[in-house]
Every structure is written in structure tokens, then in C-alpha cells.
């Protein structure tokens, strides 16, 4: 039977799964509703399923909500070459999805890595992406120091994380994170989701789970096993774990292994702003917003088209799953106010 919206009770058709052609080979997407296209792009380690609360709300509000599995995830293609996961390739996938759906333009919304992918899609293809929504990770223009050097410097002996390794550096070494995660995908995912959720994250004085101790593992700093964050049911965890148990983690982790390539590829866009209408939603307890507060402060220059920006008090990293009703309200209000 059709779903109904709690806000206006209009019937919403069930979501439809499709495979469409893209430079990756194929992209798996889930579509719900009709109207202006809103392309939803997930982050790490997630899938189209992370938008399960937004899709019916967007459909009920009169939009065509389409959530993809980014290349390397789920039922989308997983190319073998590491360089196949550079940002330029992911932008090309998003353009191909819009075209495969018979559309000429779309609003693109992303969370976590998906926010960065969405931002660069808007930056590089303003002819296709007429507006951009960023969840959890602020926009920082291309340029600056080489990423690998920045991350290596975070373990500076004189710094607050002396001798510890930033998780991005840990992920960048081929096979290393896979060796930790893949023997117990479900347990590792549960630990990471809990570590970055408002109601289960470690206390401020506890060792930071974004850093790895010498000779240690990321999971050594995850919260004690057995307690899931309130937004994550056992059934939800089954969905995420089932996908990664089937596909492995290499495709997803290869995104981290292309950051220096992206830096080189995008050198011609150094410092470039995104001028389309934009939205930012962040969690008040999310390290992505606290560490990158300078990027948020720079929005008048880097996102001159910003029309709405909200920090959700007491919210962690998994914003649209931790606070679905608030996210849906803010997202649909912003979409409804967009020109055209």
C-alpha cells in the first residue's frame, strides 16, 4: 500500500530500486516520489539506506528523491583500480545518474563524504546541479597543503595527539583497515556508529576515536560493545553489515586513498566558491563541525549562495538518522524556497 506523510497525508508510492549506467559501470539507486529531482549522496560507511527517513518526507513534499549507492558500495560497480575513486569520477557518476533519470538538472544533497562529493559536483558542474545541501561536513574549497602531509602532521610530537595516527592516514594504507574491519564487519560498524553518535560517544576526556594509538586499532577506542545508539536498530545494523560483508570495504576505503590525487586534479579550482543556493546542517557534537569551524566561518566567501545554515544542538555525526524529523523539516523548507 502507498505510504502517507505525517504532515499532509498525501499518498507516497513505495521506493523503487533501479540500476543505471555510469562511468563506474552501473549505479544502484532508490527512487521515491515525483517532481523536481533531489539526488541524495551518502558517506562512509553507509549506503543509500542512510536516507531512508528523508525519502518519504521529500516525496510527500512534492520532490523526486533519489538515493544512490556511491561507486564502491552496495549494488553499484566496484572498479578494481584505486584511482577509479577520485573525485572527478564520482562527480561524473552523479551527472550520469541525472541524465539516466531523464533530467537536465537536480538539487544534490550529501552527508559526510557525500557532502564533499555533492559540493564538488556543484562546483564542477553548475550546469547540472542547481543547488547543494551539505550535511555534517562543511565545504572547504580545493587547494591548501597536500592532504597526506596535513594528516601526517596531526601526530606532531608537539601537538595534542602526539604519536597518534589520524584515522584518515590509517585508512589510506591499502589493506590495513580492511584487515581490522572485515573479520567482524557488524561489530566494527556498530562501534563506529556508536563512537560518533550523541548518545553513545566517548566522554570528552576519553581517548579520541578519530586517532589510533601506536600499534593499535581504531576499534580499541570505540565504546564498549553491546549498546547501539538510539537511532540504530538491530535491523538497521543488519542492512549495513550485510552489504559490507558481501562487498568488503576496499571500494569504500578507496575514497580516502585518492585525496592527494584530488588535490592535484582540482588545482585549477583552488579557493573556488560554490555560488549556487546552498544549505548546511551540522551536529553540535560532531567533530566535523568543531574541527572545521573555520570553514563554517568562511561561508560568506566560500558559499556566497548560502540560504540556510543550522547547527543541531546535542547531535552527533549521523545527522539525518539521529534527528530525522528535524532534518526533514529543515531540508524540505529549504528545498521549497529554492528558485524555480
XYZ file of C-alpha atoms in Angstrom, residues 6-327:
322
model
C 2.549 12.579 8.653
C 2.433 16.209 7.583
C -0.010 16.320 4.695
C -1.260 12.715 4.317
C -0.678 12.697 0.574
C -0.059 9.176 -0.724
C 3.581 8.353 -1.400
C 4.439 5.409 -3.637
C 6.812 2.744 -2.387
C 10.507 3.251 -3.235
C 11.756 1.663 -6.454
C 15.248 0.169 -6.897
C 16.999 0.678 -10.237
C 20.392 0.177 -11.866
C 21.563 2.854 -14.315
C 24.660 3.123 -16.471
C 27.504 5.367 -15.369
C 31.253 5.732 -15.906
C 31.648 3.306 -12.982
C 29.678 0.697 -14.951
C 26.439 0.874 -13.018
C 24.986 2.866 -10.153
C 22.301 1.415 -7.921
C 19.685 3.939 -6.862
C 16.436 4.019 -4.950
C 13.732 6.406 -6.135
C 10.597 7.700 -4.437
C 8.153 10.445 -5.395
C 7.791 12.767 -8.373
C 8.661 16.383 -9.006
C 11.986 18.260 -9.007
C 14.908 15.836 -8.655
C 16.819 15.704 -5.360
C 19.912 13.478 -5.534
C 21.000 12.101 -2.136
C 24.638 11.016 -1.671
C 25.747 9.023 1.380
C 29.055 8.919 3.225
C 31.319 6.348 4.903
C 30.480 3.673 5.928
C 26.876 3.831 4.780
C 24.695 3.328 1.694
C 21.508 4.629 0.090
C 19.802 3.296 3.248
C 21.101 6.222 5.315
C 18.429 8.364 3.574
C 15.540 6.019 4.471
C 13.900 8.690 6.665
C 14.276 11.519 4.141
C 12.976 9.826 1.006
C 9.303 9.513 2.002
C 9.343 13.019 3.504
C 10.763 14.534 0.314
C 8.340 12.554 -1.821
C 5.406 13.757 0.293
C 6.631 17.327 -0.120
C 6.493 17.022 -3.920
C 10.058 16.040 -4.821
C 11.605 13.139 -6.694
C 14.001 11.737 -4.087
C 16.782 9.531 -5.440
C 19.375 7.987 -3.117
C 22.371 6.286 -4.700
C 24.943 3.746 -3.654
C 28.200 5.580 -4.377
C 30.594 3.564 -6.568
C 32.341 1.005 -4.377
C 29.246 0.469 -2.232
C 26.239 -1.827 -2.285
C 24.964 -2.845 -5.700
C 26.905 -0.152 -7.577
C 30.028 -1.116 -9.511
C 33.298 -1.540 -7.640
C 36.181 -0.867 -10.055
C 39.475 -2.519 -9.143
C 41.772 0.464 -9.695
C 42.310 2.703 -6.667
C 42.375 5.797 -8.869
C 38.851 4.968 -10.108
C 37.563 6.511 -6.851
C 38.962 10.010 -7.380
C 36.543 12.918 -7.011
C 36.307 13.605 -10.743
C 34.979 10.088 -11.302
C 32.366 10.410 -8.565
C 31.152 13.717 -9.992
C 30.834 12.042 -13.400
C 28.721 9.280 -11.829
C 26.334 11.856 -10.368
C 25.952 13.602 -13.718
C 25.295 10.249 -15.377
C 22.571 9.444 -12.849
C 20.785 12.738 -13.549
C 20.932 12.055 -17.283
C 19.813 8.430 -16.887
C 16.763 9.646 -14.990
C 15.799 11.838 -17.936
C 16.503 15.085 -16.095
C 18.596 18.105 -17.039
C 19.247 19.401 -13.529
C 18.979 18.404 -9.886
C 19.490 19.573 -6.344
C 22.246 17.491 -4.780
C 22.421 16.774 -1.047
C 25.194 14.832 0.669
C 26.268 13.652 4.098
C 29.836 13.025 5.326
C 31.928 12.089 2.250
C 28.694 12.548 0.345
C 28.716 16.221 1.364
C 32.165 16.654 -0.144
C 31.107 14.765 -3.273
C 27.972 16.913 -3.521
C 29.965 20.110 -3.053
C 32.406 19.221 -5.819
C 29.580 18.125 -8.093
C 28.058 21.590 -7.676
C 31.442 23.276 -8.105
C 32.440 21.402 -11.254
C 29.020 21.034 -12.905
C 26.893 24.082 -12.050
C 25.038 23.458 -15.311
C 23.606 20.260 -13.808
C 23.434 20.883 -10.056
C 21.370 23.980 -9.375
C 21.619 23.869 -5.574
C 23.579 21.906 -2.970
C 22.868 20.754 0.574
C 25.732 19.740 2.849
C 25.208 17.643 5.979
C 27.851 17.270 8.702
C 30.978 18.141 6.670
C 31.482 21.820 5.776
C 32.664 22.945 2.357
C 36.344 23.743 2.064
C 37.476 24.926 -1.380
C 40.176 22.991 -3.230
C 43.756 23.988 -2.542
C 45.930 24.407 0.504
C 48.623 21.992 1.630
C 48.789 18.443 0.316
C 46.282 16.367 2.319
C 48.611 13.499 3.208
C 51.077 15.991 4.680
C 48.344 17.659 6.728
C 47.175 14.349 8.193
C 50.712 13.184 8.918
C 51.340 16.447 10.750
C 48.442 15.782 13.110
C 50.645 13.306 15.004
C 53.269 16.003 15.604
C 55.194 15.230 18.836
C 54.498 18.777 19.978
C 50.762 18.568 19.304
C 47.812 17.323 21.371
C 47.763 13.968 19.552
C 51.485 13.279 19.767
C 52.423 9.873 18.423
C 48.851 9.001 17.457
C 47.727 8.392 13.892
C 44.758 10.228 12.394
C 42.141 7.828 11.082
C 42.404 9.157 7.503
C 46.099 8.233 7.391
C 45.173 4.835 8.818
C 42.605 4.325 6.056
C 44.975 5.412 3.302
C 47.272 2.399 3.563
C 45.884 -0.298 1.264
C 44.583 -3.346 3.095
C 45.317 -2.121 6.606
C 41.847 -1.029 7.679
C 40.305 -3.961 5.801
C 42.342 -6.329 7.992
C 40.796 -4.749 11.077
C 37.211 -4.432 9.851
C 36.420 -7.405 7.642
C 36.816 -10.222 10.222
C 33.953 -8.601 12.200
C 32.132 -6.132 9.963
C 28.998 -5.954 12.100
C 30.851 -5.336 15.338
C 33.130 -2.725 13.796
C 30.261 -0.801 12.199
C 28.283 -0.858 15.455
C 31.312 0.519 17.284
C 31.969 3.303 14.803
C 28.326 4.358 14.636
C 28.238 4.469 18.444
C 31.536 6.360 18.687
C 30.189 9.259 16.622
C 26.590 9.344 17.924
C 25.497 11.884 20.521
C 24.057 9.387 22.981
C 26.884 6.839 22.884
C 30.070 8.759 22.014
C 33.013 8.587 24.437
C 33.243 11.212 27.151
C 35.266 14.323 26.243
C 38.131 13.210 28.478
C 38.309 9.718 26.884
C 40.817 8.908 24.113
C 39.602 10.298 20.795
C 38.268 7.549 18.468
C 39.439 9.558 15.434
C 43.024 8.643 16.340
C 44.821 5.313 16.508
C 47.410 4.571 19.169
C 50.787 3.178 18.062
C 50.345 -0.497 17.252
C 46.618 -0.240 17.948
C 43.354 -0.366 16.050
C 40.528 2.108 15.588
C 38.095 -0.160 17.401
C 40.217 -0.044 20.546
C 38.658 3.358 21.229
C 35.075 2.572 20.287
C 32.517 2.445 23.116
C 32.036 -0.862 24.901
C 30.212 -3.415 22.771
C 26.544 -4.105 23.274
C 24.967 -0.670 23.256
C 23.688 0.725 19.983
C 22.883 4.412 19.525
C 19.188 5.160 19.814
C 18.803 5.825 16.066
C 20.179 2.416 15.057
C 18.081 -0.725 15.419
C 19.442 -4.246 15.128
C 17.577 -4.463 11.815
C 19.234 -1.270 10.541
C 22.627 -2.639 11.517
C 21.799 -5.867 9.685
C 21.252 -3.869 6.476
C 24.582 -2.047 6.693
C 26.561 -5.079 7.835
C 25.000 -7.336 5.213
C 26.100 -5.050 2.394
C 29.703 -4.681 3.600
C 30.011 -8.377 4.425
C 29.080 -9.031 0.799
C 31.205 -6.348 -0.867
C 34.111 -5.884 1.503
C 35.409 -2.437 2.458
C 38.051 -1.733 -0.188
C 35.789 0.168 -2.580
C 34.559 2.409 0.211
C 38.030 2.990 1.661
C 39.494 3.822 -1.736
C 37.831 7.239 -1.459
C 40.345 8.092 1.280
C 43.192 6.808 -0.904
C 42.574 9.434 -3.568
C 42.784 12.635 -1.564
C 46.206 13.586 -2.926
C 45.009 12.821 -6.467
C 42.005 15.070 -5.872
C 44.320 17.796 -4.643
C 46.238 17.610 -7.933
C 43.161 17.147 -10.142
C 41.426 20.196 -8.669
C 44.409 22.532 -8.528
C 42.810 24.758 -11.152
C 39.871 25.387 -8.794
C 41.974 26.499 -5.844
C 39.898 28.648 -3.491
C 36.818 28.499 -5.736
C 33.459 29.296 -4.118
C 30.197 27.477 -4.784
C 27.767 30.129 -5.934
C 24.512 28.160 -6.261
C 21.941 28.276 -3.446
C 23.245 26.120 -0.597
C 22.293 24.657 2.763
C 24.450 23.473 5.665
C 23.292 21.290 8.545
C 25.739 20.170 11.216
C 25.704 18.395 14.558
C 26.734 20.434 17.561
C 28.677 17.464 18.998
C 30.211 16.358 15.697
C 33.986 16.671 15.336
C 33.424 17.521 11.664
C 31.822 20.813 12.684
C 34.019 21.630 15.682
C 37.339 20.926 13.973
C 36.224 22.695 10.803
C 34.597 25.682 12.473
C 36.874 28.000 10.490
C 35.380 26.572 7.273
C 31.899 27.396 8.565
C 33.020 30.917 9.486
C 34.317 31.340 5.920
C 30.940 30.615 4.303
C 30.269 34.234 3.295
C 33.233 33.866 0.911
C 33.125 30.139 0.085
C 29.331 29.655 -0.081
C 28.016 33.076 -1.105
C 24.707 31.455 -2.118
C 24.109 30.030 1.370
C 20.447 30.471 2.240
C 20.181 28.343 5.408
C 22.680 27.083 7.990
C 21.845 25.231 11.193
C 23.836 23.509 13.936
C 21.658 20.952 15.726
C 22.398 21.099 19.440
C 23.198 17.784 21.058
C 23.516 15.962 17.731
C 26.390 13.786 16.599
C 27.706 12.886 13.160
C 24.883 10.741 11.701
C 22.644 13.769 11.498
C 19.820 12.675 9.213
C 19.464 9.405 11.125
C 19.925 10.794 14.628
C 17.493 13.663 14.078
C 15.330 12.644 11.105
C 12.268 14.799 11.789
C 14.294 17.970 12.308
C 16.456 17.227 9.286
